[in-house]
Short mmCIF file of C-alpha atoms in Angstrom, two decimals:
data_model
loop_
_atom_site.label_atom_id
_atom_site.label_comp_id
_atom_site.label_asym_id
_atom_site.label_seq_id
_atom_site.Cartn_x
_atom_site.Cartn_y
_atom_site.Cartn_z
CA MET A 1 70.09 2.83 19.78
CA ASN A 2 66.36 2.55 20.28
CA GLN A 3 64.53 0.77 17.90
CA PRO A 4 61.59 2.97 16.78
CA THR A 5 57.94 2.35 18.18
CA THR A 6 55.87 0.20 15.76
CA GLN A 7 52.06 -0.56 15.87
CA ASP A 8 49.48 -1.94 13.79
CA VAL A 9 47.00 0.45 12.17
CA THR A 10 43.54 -0.58 10.21
CA LEU A 11 42.69 1.52 7.13
CA GLU A 12 39.43 1.36 4.84
CA ILE A 13 40.45 2.47 1.37
CA PHE A 14 38.11 3.03 -1.70
CA ARG A 15 39.22 0.47 -4.45
CA GLY A 16 37.63 0.99 -7.91
CA ASP A 17 36.81 3.82 -10.36
CA ASP A 18 34.15 6.34 -11.61
CA ASP A 19 31.63 3.38 -12.39
CA GLY A 20 31.87 2.26 -8.64
CA GLY A 21 33.72 0.53 -6.05
CA GLU A 22 34.19 -0.42 -2.48
CA MET A 23 35.83 0.43 0.85
CA VAL A 24 38.53 -2.37 1.61
CA GLU A 25 40.07 -2.92 4.89
CA TYR A 26 43.97 -3.32 5.29
CA THR A 27 46.05 -3.51 8.43
CA VAL A 28 49.53 -2.60 8.23
CA GLU A 29 52.49 -2.07 10.54
CA VAL A 30 53.58 1.60 10.94
CA GLN A 31 56.45 3.33 12.94
CA GLU A 32 56.26 6.26 14.87
CA GLY A 33 55.85 9.55 13.31
CA MET A 34 54.77 8.11 10.01
CA VAL A 35 51.89 9.89 8.12
CA VAL A 36 48.62 8.55 6.05
CA LEU A 37 50.56 8.46 2.84
CA ASP A 38 53.27 6.28 4.55
CA ALA A 39 50.35 4.03 5.63
CA ILE A 40 49.04 3.79 1.91
CA HIS A 41 52.58 3.18 0.72
CA ALA A 42 52.88 0.29 3.14
CA VAL A 43 49.37 -0.99 2.01
CA GLN A 44 51.21 -1.17 -1.49
CA ALA A 45 54.14 -2.90 -0.63
CA GLN A 46 52.43 -5.54 1.82
CA HIS A 47 49.02 -6.16 0.41
CA ALA A 48 47.60 -4.26 -2.92
CA GLY A 49 50.62 -3.50 -5.43
CA ASP A 50 47.84 -2.40 -7.50
CA LEU A 51 46.39 0.28 -5.12
CA ALA A 52 46.58 3.47 -7.38
CA CYS A 53 47.97 6.43 -5.30
CA ARG A 54 49.15 9.87 -6.67
CA TRP A 55 52.19 11.68 -5.14
CA ASN A 56 55.48 13.12 -5.38
CA CYS A 57 57.30 15.25 -2.69
CA LYS A 58 55.77 13.84 0.48
CA ALA A 59 56.66 17.55 1.76
CA GLY A 60 53.12 19.34 1.51
CA LYS A 61 54.65 21.38 -1.56
CA CYS A 62 53.56 19.43 -4.55
CA GLY A 63 49.58 18.90 -3.89
CA SER A 64 49.39 15.57 -5.39
CA CYS A 65 48.53 13.42 -2.61
CA SER A 66 45.28 14.92 -2.25
CA GLY A 67 42.55 12.73 -0.62
CA GLU A 68 39.60 12.57 2.09
CA VAL A 69 40.89 11.33 5.38
CA ASN A 70 37.87 10.47 7.80
CA GLY A 71 36.02 12.47 5.52
CA HIS A 72 38.32 15.57 5.76
CA PRO A 73 39.91 16.83 2.77
CA LYS A 74 43.71 16.69 2.95
CA LEU A 75 47.05 16.03 2.02
CA MET A 76 48.27 12.42 3.32
CA CYS A 77 51.80 13.13 3.56
CA MET A 78 51.06 16.12 6.08
CA ASP A 79 48.67 14.02 8.02
CA ARG A 80 50.34 12.39 10.59
CA LEU A 81 49.20 9.04 12.19
CA ASP A 82 49.29 10.25 15.85
CA ASN A 83 46.61 12.45 14.79
CA TYR A 84 44.48 9.28 15.05
CA GLU A 85 43.20 7.40 18.19
CA ALA A 86 44.67 3.92 18.88
CA GLY A 87 42.95 1.49 16.97
CA GLU A 88 40.88 4.00 15.12
CA THR A 89 39.96 2.82 11.52
CA ILE A 90 41.38 5.47 9.33
CA THR A 91 39.03 5.79 5.95
CA VAL A 92 40.80 7.20 2.86
CA ARG A 93 38.80 8.23 -0.06
CA PRO A 94 39.35 10.15 -3.27
CA MET A 95 38.34 13.75 -3.69
CA LYS A 96 34.52 13.52 -4.44
CA THR A 97 34.27 16.59 -6.61
CA PHE A 98 36.35 15.05 -9.34
CA PRO A 99 36.04 11.76 -11.63
CA ILE A 100 37.96 8.79 -10.31
CA VAL A 101 40.87 7.49 -12.52
CA LYS A 102 41.31 4.39 -10.47
CA ASP A 103 41.13 3.86 -6.39
CA ILE A 104 42.11 7.24 -4.62
CA THR A 105 43.63 8.64 -7.69
CA CYS A 106 41.06 11.55 -9.58
CA ASP A 107 41.31 13.28 -12.83
CA VAL A 108 41.74 16.72 -11.89
CA SER A 109 42.39 17.77 -15.57
CA TRP A 110 39.08 20.34 -15.37
CA ASN A 111 40.94 22.61 -13.20
CA PHE A 112 43.85 23.09 -15.69
CA GLU A 113 41.00 23.66 -18.55
CA ARG A 114 39.64 26.38 -16.52
CA ASN A 115 42.77 27.74 -15.59
CA ALA A 116 43.65 28.21 -19.10
CA LYS A 117 40.56 30.80 -19.50
CA ILE A 118 42.69 33.19 -17.27
CA GLN A 119 44.27 36.19 -18.91
CA THR A 120 47.53 36.20 -17.59
CA LEU A 121 49.68 39.26 -16.17
CA GLN A 122 49.29 42.11 -18.36
CA PRO A 123 51.96 44.73 -17.16
CA ARG A 124 51.22 48.45 -18.13
CA ALA A 125 53.28 49.81 -21.18
CA ASP A 126 55.47 51.79 -18.89
CA THR A 127 55.97 49.44 -16.24
CA ASP A 128 59.59 49.63 -14.66
CA TRP A 129 58.79 46.29 -12.55
CA GLN A 130 59.28 47.95 -9.19
CA PHE A 131 56.91 48.12 -6.49
CA THR A 132 57.10 48.09 -2.86
CA GLN A 133 56.85 45.22 -0.26
CA ARG A 134 53.96 46.41 1.10
CA GLU A 135 52.12 46.37 -2.49
CA ALA A 136 53.45 42.81 -3.02
CA ASP A 137 52.45 41.42 0.47
CA ARG A 138 48.77 40.73 -0.41
CA VAL A 139 49.96 38.91 -3.90
CA GLN A 140 52.37 36.61 -2.07
CA GLU A 141 49.88 34.99 0.07
CA PHE A 142 48.43 33.68 -3.04
CA ARG A 143 51.63 32.52 -4.32
CA LYS A 144 51.76 29.87 -1.67
CA CYS A 145 48.96 27.98 -3.47
CA ILE A 146 50.55 24.46 -4.44
CA GLU A 147 47.42 23.72 -6.39
CA CYS A 148 46.45 20.61 -4.55
CA PHE A 149 42.85 21.37 -5.36
CA LEU A 150 41.29 20.28 -1.53
CA CYS A 151 39.56 24.04 -1.78
CA GLN A 152 37.92 22.91 -5.27
CA ASN A 153 37.07 19.55 -3.81
CA VAL A 154 35.33 20.83 -0.67
CA CYS A 155 33.54 23.64 -2.25
CA HIS A 156 30.21 22.92 -2.31
CA VAL A 157 29.15 24.69 -5.02
CA LEU A 158 31.47 22.44 -7.26
CA ARG A 159 30.80 19.08 -5.05
CA ASP A 160 27.19 19.16 -4.21
CA HIS A 161 25.86 21.45 -6.91
CA ASP A 162 27.87 20.47 -9.71
CA ARG A 163 28.06 23.71 -11.11
CA LYS A 164 31.47 23.33 -13.04
CA GLU A 165 30.30 24.99 -15.95
CA GLU A 166 29.39 28.21 -14.23
CA PHE A 167 31.43 28.32 -11.29
CA ILE A 168 35.33 28.44 -11.78
CA GLY A 169 36.03 27.56 -8.00
CA PRO A 170 37.97 29.05 -5.16
CA ARG A 171 41.42 27.84 -6.53
CA PHE A 172 40.82 30.15 -9.49
CA LEU A 173 39.71 33.12 -7.68
CA VAL A 174 42.66 33.13 -5.92
CA ARG A 175 44.54 33.32 -8.84
CA LEU A 176 42.19 35.98 -10.51
CA ALA A 177 42.89 38.05 -7.11
CA SER A 178 46.62 37.79 -7.64
CA LEU A 179 46.37 39.08 -10.92
CA GLU A 180 43.98 41.70 -10.52
CA MET A 181 45.55 42.99 -6.99
CA HIS A 182 49.00 42.84 -8.63
CA PRO A 183 50.67 46.35 -8.64
CA VAL A 184 51.76 46.34 -12.45
CA ASP A 185 48.81 44.55 -13.81
CA ASP A 186 47.00 46.56 -16.42
CA ALA A 187 44.33 43.90 -17.55
CA ASP A 188 40.20 44.02 -16.49
CA ARG A 189 38.96 40.75 -15.59
CA LEU A 190 36.09 41.88 -13.55
CA GLU A 191 33.49 41.22 -15.82
CA GLN A 192 34.68 37.49 -16.45
CA VAL A 193 35.06 37.23 -13.00
CA LYS A 194 31.28 38.15 -12.75
CA ASP A 195 29.85 36.31 -15.52
CA GLU A 196 31.86 33.58 -16.86
CA PHE A 197 34.01 32.73 -13.77
CA GLY A 198 30.52 33.04 -11.60
CA ILE A 199 32.09 34.64 -8.37
CA GLY A 200 28.24 35.23 -7.34
CA TYR A 201 27.82 31.54 -6.90
CA CYS A 202 30.39 31.49 -4.01
CA ASN A 203 28.26 31.98 -0.57
CA ILE A 204 31.32 32.50 1.28
CA THR A 205 31.01 29.61 3.77
CA LYS A 206 34.83 29.30 4.02
CA CYS A 207 34.98 25.71 3.67
CA CYS A 208 38.07 26.46 0.88
CA THR A 209 39.66 28.45 3.78
CA GLU A 210 39.43 25.32 6.37
CA ALA A 211 40.84 23.13 3.53
CA CYS A 212 43.80 24.85 2.49
CA PRO A 213 46.96 23.11 3.58
CA GLU A 214 49.03 25.94 2.86
CA GLY A 215 46.73 28.32 5.23
CA ILE A 216 45.99 31.02 2.37
CA THR A 217 43.02 32.96 3.64
CA ILE A 218 41.26 32.52 0.53
CA THR A 219 37.53 33.73 1.40
CA ASP A 220 38.79 36.71 3.35
CA ASN A 221 41.73 37.97 1.75
CA ALA A 222 40.70 36.75 -2.09
CA ILE A 223 37.04 36.21 -2.52
CA ILE A 224 35.39 38.66 -0.44
CA PRO A 225 38.07 41.62 -1.96
CA MET A 226 36.99 40.48 -5.38
CA LYS A 227 33.40 40.61 -4.53
CA GLU A 228 33.87 44.18 -3.14
CA ARG A 229 35.44 45.14 -6.42
CA LEU A 230 32.32 43.88 -8.51
CA VAL A 231 30.28 45.74 -6.20
CA ASP A 232 32.38 48.98 -6.64
CA ARG A 233 31.67 48.07 -10.61
CA TYR A 234 28.28 46.93 -10.77
CA TYR A 235 26.31 47.05 -7.60
CA ASP A 236 27.12 50.28 -6.28
CA PRO A 237 24.60 53.32 -7.44
CA VAL A 238 26.60 56.11 -5.67
CA LEU A 239 29.91 55.02 -7.34
CA TRP A 240 28.06 54.66 -10.52
CA LEU A 241 26.68 57.95 -10.38
CA TRP A 242 30.30 59.32 -9.18
CA ARG A 243 31.69 57.69 -12.38
CA LYS A 244 29.35 59.12 -14.88
CA LEU A 245 29.64 62.34 -13.43
CA THR A 246 33.31 62.86 -13.07
CA GLY A 247 34.46 60.04 -15.45
CA LYS A 248 36.74 58.98 -12.86
CA ASP A 249 37.18 55.07 -11.52
CA MET B 1 51.75 -9.64 11.84
CA ALA B 2 50.20 -7.06 8.88
CA GLN B 3 47.25 -8.75 6.92
CA ALA B 4 44.81 -7.84 4.89
CA ASP B 5 40.93 -8.27 5.49
CA VAL B 6 38.57 -7.48 2.36
CA SER B 7 35.26 -6.28 3.50
CA THR B 8 32.50 -4.68 1.68
CA ALA B 9 31.21 -0.72 2.41
CA PRO B 10 29.18 1.87 0.73
CA SER B 11 30.74 3.39 -2.19
CA GLN B 12 31.98 7.02 -1.53
CA ARG B 13 30.53 8.25 -4.62
CA SER B 14 26.84 7.85 -2.70
CA LEU B 15 27.67 10.62 -0.21
CA ASP B 16 25.21 13.04 -1.81
CA SER B 17 22.37 13.69 0.58
CA LEU B 18 21.82 15.41 3.75
CA GLY B 19 24.29 14.51 6.50
CA GLN B 20 25.87 11.77 4.67
CA THR B 21 29.49 12.12 5.14
CA GLY B 22 32.87 10.34 5.66
CA ARG B 23 33.32 12.58 8.81
CA THR B 24 33.69 10.94 11.94
CA ASP B 25 33.95 14.08 14.27
CA ALA B 26 31.14 16.03 15.65
CA TRP B 27 30.51 18.22 12.64
CA TRP B 28 26.93 19.12 13.64
CA THR B 29 27.91 21.07 16.84
CA GLY B 30 28.93 24.21 14.92
CA PRO B 31 25.67 24.73 12.70
CA ILE B 32 23.70 23.64 15.71
CA ALA B 33 25.31 26.27 18.17
CA THR B 34 25.00 28.97 15.79
CA ALA B 35 21.39 28.51 15.03
CA LEU B 36 20.59 28.47 18.86
CA GLY B 37 22.68 31.66 19.07
CA LEU B 38 21.47 33.37 16.25
CA GLY B 39 18.00 32.18 16.86
CA GLY B 40 18.13 32.78 20.30
CA PHE B 41 18.98 36.77 19.73
CA ILE B 42 15.97 36.93 16.96
CA ILE B 43 13.61 35.48 19.36
CA TYR B 44 14.56 37.99 22.28
CA SER B 45 15.08 41.16 19.79
CA THR B 46 11.80 40.60 18.35
CA PHE B 47 9.96 39.84 21.75
CA ARG B 48 11.68 42.99 23.01
CA ALA B 49 10.84 45.24 20.32
CA PHE B 50 7.10 44.23 20.35
CA TYR B 51 7.06 44.66 24.39
CA ASN B 52 7.74 48.83 23.75
CA ALA B 53 8.37 49.21 27.39
CA ASP B 54 10.93 49.44 29.95
CA TYR B 55 13.54 50.54 27.63
CA ASP B 56 15.24 53.13 29.75
CA PHE B 57 15.69 54.87 33.13
CA GLY B 58 16.55 57.95 34.82
CA GLU B 59 16.76 61.68 33.53
CA ALA B 60 16.36 62.08 29.90
CA SER B 61 19.54 63.50 28.05
CA GLN B 62 19.77 67.10 27.69
CA LEU B 63 19.39 66.81 23.77
CA LEU B 64 16.31 64.92 24.21
CA HIS B 65 14.75 66.72 27.41
CA VAL B 66 12.18 68.94 25.26
CA LEU B 67 11.06 65.81 23.59
CA GLU B 68 10.83 63.95 26.86
CA GLN B 69 9.32 66.73 28.82
CA ALA B 70 5.79 64.75 28.64
CA ARG B 71 7.10 61.84 30.45
CA GLN B 72 9.74 63.15 32.44
CA PRO B 73 10.32 61.06 35.10
CA THR B 74 9.79 61.76 38.86
CA GLY B 75 11.26 61.07 42.17
CA GLU B 76 13.89 58.14 42.21
CA ILE B 77 13.92 58.02 38.50
CA SER B 78 14.93 61.79 38.15
CA ARG B 79 17.85 61.36 40.45
CA HIS B 80 19.61 58.76 37.61
CA ALA B 81 21.61 59.53 34.74
CA HIS B 82 19.69 58.35 31.66
CA LEU B 83 20.04 54.59 30.63
CA LEU B 84 18.87 53.72 27.14
CA SER B 85 18.50 50.34 25.65
CA PRO B 86 20.48 49.89 22.37
CA PHE B 87 17.43 48.38 20.58
CA TYR B 88 15.76 51.49 21.23
CA SER B 89 18.60 53.97 20.27
CA PRO B 90 18.18 56.81 19.22
CA THR B 91 15.02 57.81 21.10
CA ILE B 92 11.99 58.01 18.77
CA ILE B 93 8.74 59.31 20.15
CA LEU B 94 6.03 58.49 18.01
CA GLY B 95 2.79 60.41 18.86
CA GLY B 96 -1.01 60.45 17.95
CA SER B 97 -2.27 57.60 15.94
CA LEU B 98 1.39 56.01 15.44
CA ALA B 99 1.98 55.81 19.14
CA TRP B 100 1.18 52.15 19.44
CA VAL B 101 4.18 51.61 16.93
CA SER B 102 6.98 50.29 18.94
CA PRO B 103 10.36 52.67 18.09
CA ALA B 104 12.27 49.60 18.00
CA PHE B 105 11.30 48.22 14.44
CA LEU B 106 12.23 52.23 13.25
CA ILE B 107 15.54 51.28 14.44
CA LEU B 108 16.30 47.60 14.34
CA TRP B 109 15.99 47.44 10.60
CA ALA B 110 19.49 49.09 10.43
CA PRO B 111 21.99 47.02 12.26
CA GLY B 112 19.59 43.96 11.50
CA GLY B 113 20.48 44.68 8.01
CA PHE B 114 24.21 45.17 8.83
CA ARG B 115 24.34 41.75 10.38
CA LEU B 116 22.14 40.11 7.83
CA THR B 117 24.50 41.17 4.80
CA CYS B 118 27.44 40.87 7.20
CA TYR B 119 29.97 38.58 5.33
CA TYR B 120 30.36 36.39 8.50
CA TYR B 121 26.81 36.17 9.11
CA ARG B 122 26.21 34.90 5.86
CA LYS B 123 28.58 32.04 6.34
CA ALA B 124 26.59 31.36 9.86
CA TYR B 125 23.26 31.30 8.60
CA TYR B 126 24.19 29.81 5.36
CA ARG B 127 25.16 27.11 6.96
CA ALA B 128 23.16 26.84 10.29
CA PHE B 129 19.82 27.36 8.72
CA PHE B 130 20.04 26.94 5.05
CA LEU B 131 22.33 23.85 5.17
CA ASP B 132 24.40 25.34 2.44
CA PRO B 133 26.35 23.58 3.33
CA ALA B 134 25.63 22.41 7.19
CA ALA B 135 29.49 21.61 7.19
CA CYS B 136 32.21 21.31 5.21
CA ALA B 137 32.44 17.73 3.14
CA VAL B 138 28.93 17.04 4.71
CA GLY B 139 26.28 16.17 2.10
CA GLU B 140 22.98 18.94 1.59
CA PRO B 141 19.55 18.31 1.34
CA SER B 142 18.29 17.87 -2.33
CA GLY B 143 15.32 20.47 -1.34
CA LEU B 144 14.20 22.56 1.40
CA CYS B 145 11.02 24.38 2.49
CA GLY B 146 9.92 23.44 -0.76
CA PHE B 147 12.92 25.00 -2.68
CA LYS B 148 15.00 22.24 -5.14
CA ARG B 149 18.50 22.50 -4.55
CA GLY B 150 21.11 20.59 -6.27
CA ARG B 151 21.42 21.72 -9.58
CA ASN B 152 19.21 24.71 -9.30
CA TYR B 153 21.59 26.27 -6.61
CA GLN B 154 22.10 30.25 -7.63
CA GLY B 155 24.32 31.20 -4.74
CA GLU B 156 24.23 35.08 -4.46
CA THR B 157 23.59 35.66 -8.41
CA ARG B 158 19.84 36.11 -8.08
CA LEU B 159 17.31 36.27 -5.24
CA LEU B 160 20.44 37.02 -2.74
CA VAL B 161 22.03 39.54 -5.13
CA PHE B 162 21.00 42.39 -2.23
CA GLN B 163 24.00 40.99 -0.28
CA ASN B 164 25.87 43.19 -2.34
CA LEU B 165 24.42 46.17 -0.58
CA HIS B 166 26.33 45.66 2.46
CA ARG B 167 28.26 48.79 2.35
CA TYR B 168 25.32 50.98 2.79
CA PHE B 169 23.89 49.02 5.95
CA MET B 170 27.76 49.84 6.94
CA TYR B 171 27.36 53.53 6.41
CA VAL B 172 24.26 53.45 8.77
CA ALA B 173 26.10 51.32 11.49
CA VAL B 174 28.88 53.60 11.95
CA ALA B 175 26.26 56.08 12.38
CA PHE B 176 24.64 54.29 15.37
CA ILE B 177 28.05 53.90 16.92
CA VAL B 178 28.13 57.54 17.45
CA LEU B 179 24.86 57.57 18.77
CA LEU B 180 25.49 54.80 20.86
CA TYR B 181 28.73 56.38 22.56
CA LEU B 182 26.51 59.62 23.07
CA ASP B 183 24.13 57.36 25.09
CA VAL B 184 27.35 56.33 27.04
CA ILE B 185 28.11 59.94 27.97
CA TYR B 186 24.45 60.47 29.00
CA SER B 187 24.77 57.33 31.11
CA CYS B 188 27.61 59.05 33.09
CA THR B 189 26.08 62.57 33.17
CA TRP B 190 24.26 62.19 36.47
CA PRO B 191 21.93 65.08 37.94
CA VAL B 192 22.81 67.13 41.05
CA LEU B 193 20.24 67.82 43.00
CA ASP B 194 19.26 70.46 45.60
CA ASP B 195 17.35 69.57 49.26
CA SER B 196 14.09 70.41 47.39
CA GLY B 197 14.93 67.83 44.85
CA ALA B 198 15.37 70.02 41.87
CA VAL B 199 18.08 69.62 39.18
CA THR B 200 20.90 72.07 39.67
CA GLY B 201 23.66 70.98 37.30
CA HIS B 202 25.08 67.69 36.20
CA GLU B 203 28.19 65.66 37.04
CA PHE B 204 30.17 62.69 35.82
CA ASN B 205 29.72 59.50 37.44
CA ALA B 206 29.38 55.97 36.49
CA SER B 207 27.51 52.80 37.22
CA LEU B 208 27.45 48.89 36.31
CA GLY B 209 24.66 50.24 33.76
CA SER B 210 27.38 52.98 32.16
CA LEU B 211 30.08 50.37 31.91
CA VAL B 212 27.49 47.81 30.46
CA LEU B 213 26.49 50.51 27.37
CA PHE B 214 30.29 51.18 27.29
CA VAL B 215 31.59 47.84 26.72
CA THR B 216 28.74 46.93 24.54
CA THR B 217 29.28 50.04 21.88
CA THR B 218 33.13 49.14 21.90
CA LEU B 219 32.55 45.81 20.72
CA LEU B 220 29.88 47.09 18.28
CA ALA B 221 32.77 49.60 17.11
CA LEU B 222 34.88 46.87 16.97
CA TYR B 223 32.76 44.59 15.21
CA THR B 224 31.92 47.48 12.53
CA PHE B 225 35.14 48.58 12.02
CA SER B 226 36.31 45.28 11.04
CA CYS B 227 33.99 44.85 8.44
CA HIS B 228 34.92 43.69 5.09
CA SER B 229 33.40 46.46 3.11
CA ILE B 230 35.53 49.18 5.30
CA ARG B 231 38.64 47.30 4.75
CA HIS B 232 38.24 47.16 0.88
CA LEU B 233 36.98 51.12 0.97
CA ILE B 234 39.61 52.30 2.94
CA GLY B 235 42.56 50.77 1.03
CA GLY B 236 41.73 47.12 -0.14
CA ARG B 237 40.54 48.80 -3.34
CA LEU B 238 43.71 49.92 -4.07
CA ASN B 239 46.64 47.90 -5.80
CA CYS B 240 49.15 50.48 -5.18
CA TYR B 241 49.91 52.82 -2.48
CA PRO B 242 51.75 55.46 -3.22
CA GLU B 243 54.41 57.31 -1.14
CA THR B 244 52.48 60.25 -0.26
CA ALA B 245 51.03 61.24 2.64
CA THR B 246 47.56 59.69 1.52
CA GLY B 247 48.91 56.60 0.12
CA ASN B 248 50.63 55.83 3.54
CA LEU B 249 47.68 56.96 5.46
CA ARG B 250 45.41 54.91 3.73
CA TYR B 251 47.92 51.76 3.84
CA ARG B 252 48.28 52.17 7.63
CA LEU B 253 44.57 52.10 8.04
CA TRP B 254 43.86 48.97 5.79
CA SER B 255 46.59 47.52 7.77
CA ILE B 256 44.42 48.29 10.83
CA VAL B 257 41.21 47.36 9.56
CA SER B 258 42.96 43.96 8.40
CA ILE B 259 44.05 43.23 11.84
CA LEU B 260 40.66 43.75 13.19
CA ASN B 261 39.11 41.96 10.34
CA LYS B 262 40.92 38.57 11.49
CA ARG B 263 38.51 38.58 14.69
CA HIS B 264 35.56 39.69 12.75
CA MET B 265 33.67 36.57 13.55
CA LEU B 266 34.69 36.95 17.39
CA PHE B 267 33.58 40.33 17.43
CA ALA B 268 30.16 39.48 15.51
CA TRP B 269 29.52 37.22 18.50
CA LEU B 270 30.72 39.23 21.51
CA SER B 271 28.51 42.16 20.34
CA LEU B 272 25.62 40.43 19.44
CA PHE B 273 25.72 39.03 23.28
CA MET B 274 26.34 42.45 24.74
CA VAL B 275 23.65 44.23 22.80
CA GLY B 276 21.10 41.88 23.98
CA PHE B 277 22.67 41.93 27.68
CA ALA B 278 22.60 45.76 27.58
CA ASP B 279 18.90 45.97 26.69
CA PHE B 280 18.11 42.86 29.46
CA TYR B 281 19.99 45.11 32.26
CA VAL B 282 18.00 48.20 31.43
CA TRP B 283 14.87 46.09 31.45
CA MET B 284 15.64 45.20 34.58
CA VAL B 285 16.78 48.58 36.07
CA ALA B 286 13.85 50.43 34.33
CA SER B 287 11.28 47.74 35.65
CA GLY B 288 12.68 48.01 39.34
CA ARG B 289 14.14 44.80 39.55
CA PHE B 290 17.72 45.88 39.85
CA THR B 291 18.91 49.04 41.40
CA ASP B 292 21.54 50.55 39.07
CA SER B 293 23.76 52.56 41.72
CA PRO B 294 26.57 54.83 40.81
CA PHE B 295 30.36 53.91 41.46
CA PHE B 296 31.43 57.13 43.20
CA SER B 297 29.44 58.92 46.10
#
């Protein structure tokens, strides 16, 4: 039986906390087929047992090991080491948008606090819970979200402008879209989407879509349709006149 | 043998000004290419709008014949079907004290507004011209052209709230598609001349010019009908598609527009390039630098 190929990989990993830190270089031996998270585990095992790293499934489904590898927001468990040139130093940093707990582990609790402000599914009184697949298709895409918060991390409204009070971020606009488009939902969240959750701060530069490891078309399928629904309600004078004259939506 | 080397490097928390990033790839190529493409088109179209000449060639279309009589071309020109630059379509003839005004300015605001408020182009120019952000996970400038950024960022909530009028520009753009297809038909309608050179009728023919206009208009149609606003209005605004003829039709149309919508960026760039090229082609033909011959004798 053939022995797996091994080679040395050099990583620069952020060590520190929210008050500051430094990039520390480690060289570890890795095997063919390994991912960045494996290399992090090798660093923990061989050099730095106190290196903090959050992970769980190692299968791209739990959303725990989000970080920035060579500056790109990624799941470390899905980023193969052979994506990088032999001899290239791989940098690993925590997500920039959130406070650092320790090393490459972030405090993402802000997301859960904002999530709690979203009104859950409100089925109509006479709902029989039957709807067609074509009505389910759109919201099923949004159910793929694993809450890795890479989209929140890369969104420049949160990352560079720090508008966390005014803007809820792409992950939760996806959730709001899944509720607003749900065929049996009867709640109206549009005013909240406009005012409290600040969808107008999104200038649709699509970094959230580029970063999503689940391939959810966040901007085109969730945010823009929500913006268009707001146009229907608040910015379209013809529809406004139509509603006034007919009383129909 | 594995080893640990400890060295110091700037903390990642300092990545907060223009261009600072941990990215090692050529992230700047995208915004630079976009800026060159969009900037080049804006400069060319503005120049051509001010140029106000050499924007059509050949016998005037039947629809415009009466209006065009005053400057009906003669000789060589009258034997050619009517080629009209998309920058100057539909033909607007300004007389009297307004004769100096380029009709292009009365036309280009509509497709210009459609592209300005387009969801794809917003991404493109926010990144390329406003660096907001220049690229994903790349630091932004703290100010630009005297405007403070950072915590002062307002997105599309205040000054840019007009972007929400995109669907009205879309309605106008759809009307333009109809007009441009009429131009394609006119470009294929060649005059039949008798021995004295008088026009006795018309027949179908095609030339490179009509092919250029056809491809341009088709790309413009694909760009227009892949629009996010059309996708919403045609069916996206519904949560339920009832099993009725209307419900089935709206779902089917929404599905088709959704397929086109995935290529909205591609159609945006191809149509932008072709509309510029179509104008350039007509300019070259109208100025006598290039002969546009019919395909069929």
